[in-house]
Short mmCIF file of C-alpha atoms in Angstrom, two decimals:
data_model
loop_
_atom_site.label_atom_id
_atom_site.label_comp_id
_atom_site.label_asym_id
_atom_site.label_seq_id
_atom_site.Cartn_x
_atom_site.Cartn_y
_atom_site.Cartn_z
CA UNK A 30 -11.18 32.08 7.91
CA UNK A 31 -14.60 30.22 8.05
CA UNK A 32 -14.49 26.29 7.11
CA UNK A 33 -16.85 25.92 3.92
CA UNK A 34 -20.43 24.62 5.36
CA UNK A 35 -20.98 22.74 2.34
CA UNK A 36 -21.51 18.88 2.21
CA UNK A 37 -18.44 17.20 1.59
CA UNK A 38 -17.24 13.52 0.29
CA UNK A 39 -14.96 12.34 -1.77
CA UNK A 40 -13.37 9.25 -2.42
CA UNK A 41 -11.52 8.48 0.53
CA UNK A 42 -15.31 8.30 2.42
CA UNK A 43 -14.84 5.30 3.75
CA UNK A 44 -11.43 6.21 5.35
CA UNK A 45 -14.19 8.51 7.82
CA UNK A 46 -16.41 5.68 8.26
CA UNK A 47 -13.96 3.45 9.96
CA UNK A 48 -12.05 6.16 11.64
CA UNK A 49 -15.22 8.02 13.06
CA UNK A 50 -16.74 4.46 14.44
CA UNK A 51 -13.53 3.99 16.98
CA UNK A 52 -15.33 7.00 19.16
CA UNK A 53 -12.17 8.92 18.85
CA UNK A 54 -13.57 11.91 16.57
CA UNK A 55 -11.90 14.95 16.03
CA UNK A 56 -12.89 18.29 14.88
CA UNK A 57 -9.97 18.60 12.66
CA UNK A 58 -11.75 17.14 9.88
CA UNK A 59 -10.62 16.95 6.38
CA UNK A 60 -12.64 16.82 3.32
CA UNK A 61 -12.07 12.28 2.95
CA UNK A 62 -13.27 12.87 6.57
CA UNK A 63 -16.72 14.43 6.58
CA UNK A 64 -18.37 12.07 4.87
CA UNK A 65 -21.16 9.32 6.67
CA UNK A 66 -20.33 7.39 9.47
CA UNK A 67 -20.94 4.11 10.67
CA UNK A 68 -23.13 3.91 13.45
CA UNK A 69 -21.49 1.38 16.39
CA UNK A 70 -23.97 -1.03 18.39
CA UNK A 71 -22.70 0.88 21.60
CA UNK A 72 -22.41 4.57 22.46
CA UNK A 73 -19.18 6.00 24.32
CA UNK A 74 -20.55 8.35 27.28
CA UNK A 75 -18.43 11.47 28.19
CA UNK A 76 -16.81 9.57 30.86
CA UNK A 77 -15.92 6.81 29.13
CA UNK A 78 -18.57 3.85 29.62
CA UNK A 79 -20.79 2.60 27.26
CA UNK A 80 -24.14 1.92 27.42
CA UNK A 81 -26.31 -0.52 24.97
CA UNK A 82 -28.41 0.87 23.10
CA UNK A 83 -31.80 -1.37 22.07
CA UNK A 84 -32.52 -1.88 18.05
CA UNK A 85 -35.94 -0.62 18.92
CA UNK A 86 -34.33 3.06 20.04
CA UNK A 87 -31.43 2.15 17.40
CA UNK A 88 -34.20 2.60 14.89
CA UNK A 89 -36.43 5.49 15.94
CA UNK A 90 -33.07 7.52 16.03
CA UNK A 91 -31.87 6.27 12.71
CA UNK A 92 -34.64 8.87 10.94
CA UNK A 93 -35.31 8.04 7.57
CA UNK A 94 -35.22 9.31 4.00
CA UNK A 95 -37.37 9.88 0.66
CA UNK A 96 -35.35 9.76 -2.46
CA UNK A 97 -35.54 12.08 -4.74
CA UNK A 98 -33.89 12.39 -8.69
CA UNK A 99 -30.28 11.00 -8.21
CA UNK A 100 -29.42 10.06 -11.37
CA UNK A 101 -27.81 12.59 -13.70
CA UNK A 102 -27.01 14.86 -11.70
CA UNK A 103 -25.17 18.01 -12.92
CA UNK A 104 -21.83 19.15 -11.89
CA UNK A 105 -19.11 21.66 -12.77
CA UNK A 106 -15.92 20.14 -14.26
CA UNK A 107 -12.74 21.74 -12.61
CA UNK A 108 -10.11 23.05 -14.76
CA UNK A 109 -6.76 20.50 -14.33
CA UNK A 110 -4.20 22.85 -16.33
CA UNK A 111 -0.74 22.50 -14.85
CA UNK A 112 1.35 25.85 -16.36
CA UNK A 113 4.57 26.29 -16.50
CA UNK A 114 4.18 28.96 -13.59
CA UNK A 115 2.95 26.27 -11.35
CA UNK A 116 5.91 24.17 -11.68
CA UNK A 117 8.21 27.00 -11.17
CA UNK A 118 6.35 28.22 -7.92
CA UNK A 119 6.10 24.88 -6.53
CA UNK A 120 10.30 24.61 -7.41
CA UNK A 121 10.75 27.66 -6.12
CA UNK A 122 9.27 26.74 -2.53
CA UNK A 123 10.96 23.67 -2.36
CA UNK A 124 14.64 25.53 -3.03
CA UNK A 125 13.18 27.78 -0.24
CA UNK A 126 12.41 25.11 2.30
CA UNK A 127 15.76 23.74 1.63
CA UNK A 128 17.73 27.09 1.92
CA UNK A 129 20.84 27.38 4.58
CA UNK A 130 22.79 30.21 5.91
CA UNK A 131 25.49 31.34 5.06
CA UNK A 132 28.00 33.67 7.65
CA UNK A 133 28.41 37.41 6.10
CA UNK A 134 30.64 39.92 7.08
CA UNK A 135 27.92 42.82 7.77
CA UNK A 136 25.52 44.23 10.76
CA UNK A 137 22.29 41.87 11.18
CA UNK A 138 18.83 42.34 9.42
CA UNK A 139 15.56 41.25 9.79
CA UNK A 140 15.07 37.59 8.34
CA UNK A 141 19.03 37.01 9.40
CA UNK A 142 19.65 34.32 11.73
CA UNK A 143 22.46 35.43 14.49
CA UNK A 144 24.24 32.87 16.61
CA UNK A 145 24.63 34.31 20.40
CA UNK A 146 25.26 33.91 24.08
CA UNK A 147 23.46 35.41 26.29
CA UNK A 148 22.97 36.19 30.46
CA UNK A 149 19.46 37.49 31.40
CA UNK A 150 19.85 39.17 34.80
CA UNK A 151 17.56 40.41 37.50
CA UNK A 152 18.40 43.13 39.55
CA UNK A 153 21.92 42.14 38.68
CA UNK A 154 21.66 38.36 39.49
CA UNK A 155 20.97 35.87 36.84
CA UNK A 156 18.13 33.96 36.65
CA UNK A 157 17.54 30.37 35.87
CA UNK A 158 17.01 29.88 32.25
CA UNK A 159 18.31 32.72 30.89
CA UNK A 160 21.82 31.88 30.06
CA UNK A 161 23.06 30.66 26.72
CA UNK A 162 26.17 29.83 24.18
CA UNK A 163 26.05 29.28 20.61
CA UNK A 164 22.32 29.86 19.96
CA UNK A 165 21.30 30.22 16.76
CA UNK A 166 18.06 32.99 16.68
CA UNK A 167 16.15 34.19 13.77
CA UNK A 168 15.42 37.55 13.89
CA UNK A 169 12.16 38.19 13.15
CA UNK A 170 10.61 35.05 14.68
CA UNK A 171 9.42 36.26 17.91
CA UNK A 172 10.66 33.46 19.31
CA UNK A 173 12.13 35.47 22.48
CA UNK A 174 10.73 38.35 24.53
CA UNK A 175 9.33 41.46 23.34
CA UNK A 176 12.85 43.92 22.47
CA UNK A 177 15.30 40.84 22.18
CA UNK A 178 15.70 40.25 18.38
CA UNK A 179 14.82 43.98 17.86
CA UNK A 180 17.77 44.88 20.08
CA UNK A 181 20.37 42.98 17.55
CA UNK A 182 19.08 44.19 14.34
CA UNK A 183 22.86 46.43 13.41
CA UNK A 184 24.72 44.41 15.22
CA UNK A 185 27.69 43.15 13.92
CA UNK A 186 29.99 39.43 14.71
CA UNK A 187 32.48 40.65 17.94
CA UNK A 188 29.68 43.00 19.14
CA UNK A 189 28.66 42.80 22.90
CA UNK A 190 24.84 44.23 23.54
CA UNK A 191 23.06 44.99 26.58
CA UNK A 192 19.33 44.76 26.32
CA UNK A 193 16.87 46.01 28.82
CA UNK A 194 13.95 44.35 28.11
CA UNK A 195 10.77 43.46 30.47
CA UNK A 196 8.97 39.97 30.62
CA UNK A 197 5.23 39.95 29.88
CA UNK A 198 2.56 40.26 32.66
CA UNK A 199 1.36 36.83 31.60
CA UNK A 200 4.94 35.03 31.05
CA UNK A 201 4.44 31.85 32.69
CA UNK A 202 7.30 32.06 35.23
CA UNK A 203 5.64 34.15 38.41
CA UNK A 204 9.43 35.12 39.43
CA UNK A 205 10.09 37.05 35.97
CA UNK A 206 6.09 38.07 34.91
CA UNK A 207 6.17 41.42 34.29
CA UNK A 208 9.67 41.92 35.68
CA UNK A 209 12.41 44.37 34.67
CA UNK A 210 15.37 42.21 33.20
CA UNK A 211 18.87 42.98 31.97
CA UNK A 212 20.40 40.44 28.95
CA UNK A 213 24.29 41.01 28.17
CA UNK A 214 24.75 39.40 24.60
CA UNK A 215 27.40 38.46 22.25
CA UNK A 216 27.07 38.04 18.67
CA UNK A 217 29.33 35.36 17.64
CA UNK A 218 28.02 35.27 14.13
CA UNK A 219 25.15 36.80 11.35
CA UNK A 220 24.08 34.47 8.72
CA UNK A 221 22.24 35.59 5.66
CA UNK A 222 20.08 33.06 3.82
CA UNK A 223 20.87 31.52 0.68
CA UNK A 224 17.95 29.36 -1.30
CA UNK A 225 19.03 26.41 -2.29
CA UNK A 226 19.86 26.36 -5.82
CA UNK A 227 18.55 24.13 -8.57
CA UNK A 228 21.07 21.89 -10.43
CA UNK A 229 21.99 17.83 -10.82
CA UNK A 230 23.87 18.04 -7.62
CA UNK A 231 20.41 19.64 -6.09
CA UNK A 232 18.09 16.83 -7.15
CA UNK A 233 20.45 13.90 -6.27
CA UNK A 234 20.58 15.28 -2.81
CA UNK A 235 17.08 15.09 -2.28
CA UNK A 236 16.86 11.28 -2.67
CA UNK A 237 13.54 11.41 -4.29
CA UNK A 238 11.79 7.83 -4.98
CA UNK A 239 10.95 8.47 -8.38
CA UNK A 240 14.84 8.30 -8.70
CA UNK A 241 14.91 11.41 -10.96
CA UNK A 242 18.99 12.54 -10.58
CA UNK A 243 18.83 15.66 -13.20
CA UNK A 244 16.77 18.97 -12.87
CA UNK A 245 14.80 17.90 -16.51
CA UNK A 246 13.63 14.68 -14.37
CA UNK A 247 12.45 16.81 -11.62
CA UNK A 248 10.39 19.05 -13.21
CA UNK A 249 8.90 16.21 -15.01
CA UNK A 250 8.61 14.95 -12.33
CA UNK A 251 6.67 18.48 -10.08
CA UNK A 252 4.71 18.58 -13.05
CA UNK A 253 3.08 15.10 -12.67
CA UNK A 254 2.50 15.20 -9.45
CA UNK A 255 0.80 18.71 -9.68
CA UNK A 256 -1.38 16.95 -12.74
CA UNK A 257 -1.94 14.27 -10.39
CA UNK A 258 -3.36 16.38 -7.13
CA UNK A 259 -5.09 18.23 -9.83
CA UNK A 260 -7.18 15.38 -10.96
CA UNK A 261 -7.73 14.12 -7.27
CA UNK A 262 -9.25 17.47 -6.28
CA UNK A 263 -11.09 17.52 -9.19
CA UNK A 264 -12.33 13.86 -8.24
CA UNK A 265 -13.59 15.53 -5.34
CA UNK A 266 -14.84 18.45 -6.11
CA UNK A 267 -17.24 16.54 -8.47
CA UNK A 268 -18.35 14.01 -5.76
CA UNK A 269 -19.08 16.47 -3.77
CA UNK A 270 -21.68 18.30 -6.33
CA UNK A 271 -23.00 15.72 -7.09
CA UNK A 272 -24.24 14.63 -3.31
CA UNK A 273 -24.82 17.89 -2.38
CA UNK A 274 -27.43 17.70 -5.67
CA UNK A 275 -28.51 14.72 -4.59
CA UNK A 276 -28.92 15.52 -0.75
CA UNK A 277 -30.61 18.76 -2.05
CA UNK A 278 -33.68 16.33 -3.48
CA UNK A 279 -34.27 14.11 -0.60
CA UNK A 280 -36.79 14.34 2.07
CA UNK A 281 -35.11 13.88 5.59
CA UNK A 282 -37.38 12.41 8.68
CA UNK A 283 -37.02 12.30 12.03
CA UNK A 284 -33.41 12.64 12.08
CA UNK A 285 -33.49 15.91 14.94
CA UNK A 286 -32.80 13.21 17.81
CA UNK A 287 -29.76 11.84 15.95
CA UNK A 288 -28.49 14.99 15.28
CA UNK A 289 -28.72 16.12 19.03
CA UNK A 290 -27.62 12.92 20.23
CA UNK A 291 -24.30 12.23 18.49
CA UNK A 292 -23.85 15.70 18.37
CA UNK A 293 -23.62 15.92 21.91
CA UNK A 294 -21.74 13.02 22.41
CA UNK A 295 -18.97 14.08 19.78
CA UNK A 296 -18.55 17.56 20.76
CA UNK A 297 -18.20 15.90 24.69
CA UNK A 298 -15.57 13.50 23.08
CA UNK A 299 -13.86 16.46 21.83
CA UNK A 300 -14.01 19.11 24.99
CA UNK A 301 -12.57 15.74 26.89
CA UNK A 302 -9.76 15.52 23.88
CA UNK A 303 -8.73 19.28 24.33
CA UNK A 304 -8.80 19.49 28.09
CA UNK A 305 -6.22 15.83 28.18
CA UNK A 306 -4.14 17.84 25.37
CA UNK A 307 -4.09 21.08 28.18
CA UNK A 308 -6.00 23.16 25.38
CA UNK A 309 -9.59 25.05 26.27
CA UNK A 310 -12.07 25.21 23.37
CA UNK A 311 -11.27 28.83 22.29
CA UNK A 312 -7.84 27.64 21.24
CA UNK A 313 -9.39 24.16 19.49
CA UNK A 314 -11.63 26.39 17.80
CA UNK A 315 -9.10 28.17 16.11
CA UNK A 316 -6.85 25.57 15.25
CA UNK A 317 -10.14 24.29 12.98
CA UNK A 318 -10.14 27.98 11.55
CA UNK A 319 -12.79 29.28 13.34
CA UNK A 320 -13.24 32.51 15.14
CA UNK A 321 -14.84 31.50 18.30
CA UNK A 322 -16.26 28.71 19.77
CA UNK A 323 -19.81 29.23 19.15
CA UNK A 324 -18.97 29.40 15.45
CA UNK A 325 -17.04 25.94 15.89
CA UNK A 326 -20.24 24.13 17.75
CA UNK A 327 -22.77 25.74 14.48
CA UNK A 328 -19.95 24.41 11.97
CA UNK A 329 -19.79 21.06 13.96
CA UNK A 330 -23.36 20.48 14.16
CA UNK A 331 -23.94 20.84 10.57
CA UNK A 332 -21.18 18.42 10.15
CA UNK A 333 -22.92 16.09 12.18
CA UNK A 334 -26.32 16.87 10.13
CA UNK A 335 -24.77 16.51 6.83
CA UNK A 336 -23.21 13.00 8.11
CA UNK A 337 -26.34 11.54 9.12
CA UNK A 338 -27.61 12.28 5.74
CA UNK A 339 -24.82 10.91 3.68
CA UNK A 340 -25.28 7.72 5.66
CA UNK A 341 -29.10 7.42 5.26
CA UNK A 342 -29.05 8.95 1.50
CA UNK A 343 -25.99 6.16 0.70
CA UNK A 344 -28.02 3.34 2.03
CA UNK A 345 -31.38 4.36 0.70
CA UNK A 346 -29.63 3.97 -3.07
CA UNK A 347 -27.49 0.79 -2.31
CA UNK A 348 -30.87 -0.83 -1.82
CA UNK A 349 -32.89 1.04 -4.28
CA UNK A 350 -30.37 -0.28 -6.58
CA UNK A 351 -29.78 -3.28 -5.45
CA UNK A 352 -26.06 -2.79 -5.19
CA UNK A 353 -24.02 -5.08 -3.21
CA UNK A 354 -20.58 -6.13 -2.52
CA UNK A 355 -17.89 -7.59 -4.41
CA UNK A 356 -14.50 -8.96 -4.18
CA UNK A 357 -13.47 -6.17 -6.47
CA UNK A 358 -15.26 -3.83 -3.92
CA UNK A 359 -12.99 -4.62 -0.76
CA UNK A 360 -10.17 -4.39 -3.59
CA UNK A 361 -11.22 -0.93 -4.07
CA UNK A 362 -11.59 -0.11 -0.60
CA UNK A 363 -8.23 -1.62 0.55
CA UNK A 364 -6.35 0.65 -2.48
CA UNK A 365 -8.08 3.28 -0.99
CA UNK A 366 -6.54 2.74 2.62
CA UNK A 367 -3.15 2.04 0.64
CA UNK A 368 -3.19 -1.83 2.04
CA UNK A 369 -2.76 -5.40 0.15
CA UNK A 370 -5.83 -6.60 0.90
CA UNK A 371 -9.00 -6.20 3.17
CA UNK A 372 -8.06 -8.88 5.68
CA UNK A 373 -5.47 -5.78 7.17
CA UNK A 374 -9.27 -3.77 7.72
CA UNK A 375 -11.20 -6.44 9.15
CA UNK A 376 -8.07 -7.38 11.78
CA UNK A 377 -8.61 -3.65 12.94
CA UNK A 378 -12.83 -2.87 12.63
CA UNK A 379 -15.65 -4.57 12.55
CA UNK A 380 -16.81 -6.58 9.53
CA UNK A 381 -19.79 -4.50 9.15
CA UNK A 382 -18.11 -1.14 9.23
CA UNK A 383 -15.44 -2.67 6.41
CA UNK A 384 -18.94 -3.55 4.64
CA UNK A 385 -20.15 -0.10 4.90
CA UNK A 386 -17.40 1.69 4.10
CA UNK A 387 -16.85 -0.54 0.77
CA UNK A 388 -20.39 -0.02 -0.13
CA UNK A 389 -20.52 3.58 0.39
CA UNK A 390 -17.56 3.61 -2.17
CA UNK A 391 -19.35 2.00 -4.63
CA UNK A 392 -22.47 4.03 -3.98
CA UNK A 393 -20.22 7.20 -4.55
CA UNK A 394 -19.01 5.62 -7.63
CA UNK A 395 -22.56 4.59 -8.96
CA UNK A 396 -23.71 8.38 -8.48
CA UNK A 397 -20.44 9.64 -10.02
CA UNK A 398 -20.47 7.20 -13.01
CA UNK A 399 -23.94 8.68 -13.57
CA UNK A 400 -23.29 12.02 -13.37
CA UNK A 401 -23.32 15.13 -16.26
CA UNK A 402 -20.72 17.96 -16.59
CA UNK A 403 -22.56 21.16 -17.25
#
């Protein structure tokens, strides 16, 4: 499915602007992740190096905005209703995730997990890696060759199965790629799975920190936390309508060269990431939900357009309104990185990209604060 286009920032903006300045950008970006980012005195080069970059050529790529109407901006509260049905569902996954199985006395199913051994052969001979006791396989989970699990779907504990299966033309092993194999396999048991059920005895076993020990406490429990991810969405849903409002009245200069230049260098950074992690682009693409790669680089690039932005919007207004740090700033930026206190930032970054990120925070806040729910 297509990533949303739109501008994004929430609270957590600052989180991006110290991340993004280390060079180490990824395209995996998350919506506390999208938001402006600091711009570092040097510039990593594909291979690695850096090379200075003068304040004069610092500021013709900086661009530069016009304000427009910031203040009272409009934005579409987000309904925070936890039901009843949302607790249950997000029980009912939990019991899921913590289901077992459970032997049965019947012939395996789909969704059953069967434990085997197992001999794959090769014109009678086995081959390396194809031999096994006791392993437990889910049927249904592809997770061996084409025929395998279909072959013990009916198959009962005692039975003895011989599959004739053949390995894919692309199977990584050239001996067995698109070869003709035998597997002789014994079911030694089929398991049916049993969801976990909901009691006391449940709860305690999950060792929650809340310390809740009885299902009543638990549900209190789901439902304040599902109140509380309800409200931080919200949070961000609102920040983000009102920047996109607010980005939607600026006037934006000279800010093509920027765009070009660390949108080269970031999409470099990340070809170099994928190709030391043995992935090509088509598969990075679609592990950031994308359907190709030339959707990725126009969903990237506007990422990159709508950063620069944020950053030159963000600073415009901190001076406009004469907003500047506090103690009670860094306070707010350190709760936000889930630290003490900001000396645990400035050991790791720069002082002015702690400064930045803080004062985009309070930016945020100042536009926020000032904002109007339709």
């Amino acid at each position: 499915m297509r990533k949303s286009k739109r501008l994004i920032l929430c609270g957590a903006a600052a989180m991006a602007v110290l991340a993004g300045c280390s060079n180490t950008k990824t395209a995996s970006t998350t919506a506390a992740e999208t938001a402006s980012e600091a711009v570092s005195e040097t510039e990593t080069t594909g291979s690695g190096t850096t090379e200075a970059t003068t304040p004069e050529e610092e500021e013709i790529l900086k661009g530069s905005v016009v304000l427009g109407e910031y203040v009272g901006m409009e934005y579409t509260p987000m309904d925070t209703t936890v039901t009843d049905e949302d607790v249950e569902a997000t029980i009912q996954n939990v019991l899921a995730m913590n289901a077992s199985y459970v032997e049965v006395n019947r012939a395996a199913a789909d969704g059953d997990m069967v434990n085997i051994d197992y001999v794959g052969k090769k014109d009678g001979v086995a081959f390396d890696g194809g031999t096994a006791e006791g392993s437990d396989l889910l049927l249904g989970s592809g997770r061996l060759i084409d025929g395998f699990e279909d072959g013990l779907i009916g198959a009962k504990k005692g039975d003895s199965v011989t599959l004739n299966l053949t390995f894919p033309e692309s199977y990584h092993s050239e001996e067995l790629a698109g070869q003709e194999v035998t597997f002789d396999v014994t079911v030694n048991a089929v398991k049916e799975e049993q969801k976990a059920v909901l009691n006391d005895d449940f709860v305690k076993s999950l060792e929650l920190e809340s310390g809740a020990t009885t299902t009543e406490e638990y549900r209190k429990g789901i439902r304040d936390s599902l109140e509380e991810n309800n409200e931080s969405i919200a949070k961000m849903q609102m920040e983000n309508d009102v920047l996109e409002a607010v980005i939607a009245n600026c006037e934006f200069s000279d800010i093509d060269a920027r765009i070009e230049k660390e949108y080269s260098e970031q999409w470099e950074q990340m070809n170099n990431m994928a190709a030391m992690y043995g992935m090509d682009m088509e598969f990075y693409a679609s592990m950031n939900g994308m359907s190709s790669v030339e959707e990725f680089q126009e969903a990237f690039k506007e990422q990159v357009s709508n950063t620069i932005k944020v950053e030159l919007v963000m600073d415009a207004i901190a001076e406009k309104e004469n907003l500047t740090l506090s103690e009670e700033d860094y306070a707010v930026l350190a709760k936000e990185f889930g630290v003490e206190d900001i000396s645990s930032l400035t050991e790791s970054y720069t002082q002015e990209m702690v400064d930045q990120a803080a004062l985009q925070i309070k930016v945020l806040n100042f536009l926020t604060s000032n904002a109007v729910a339709k």
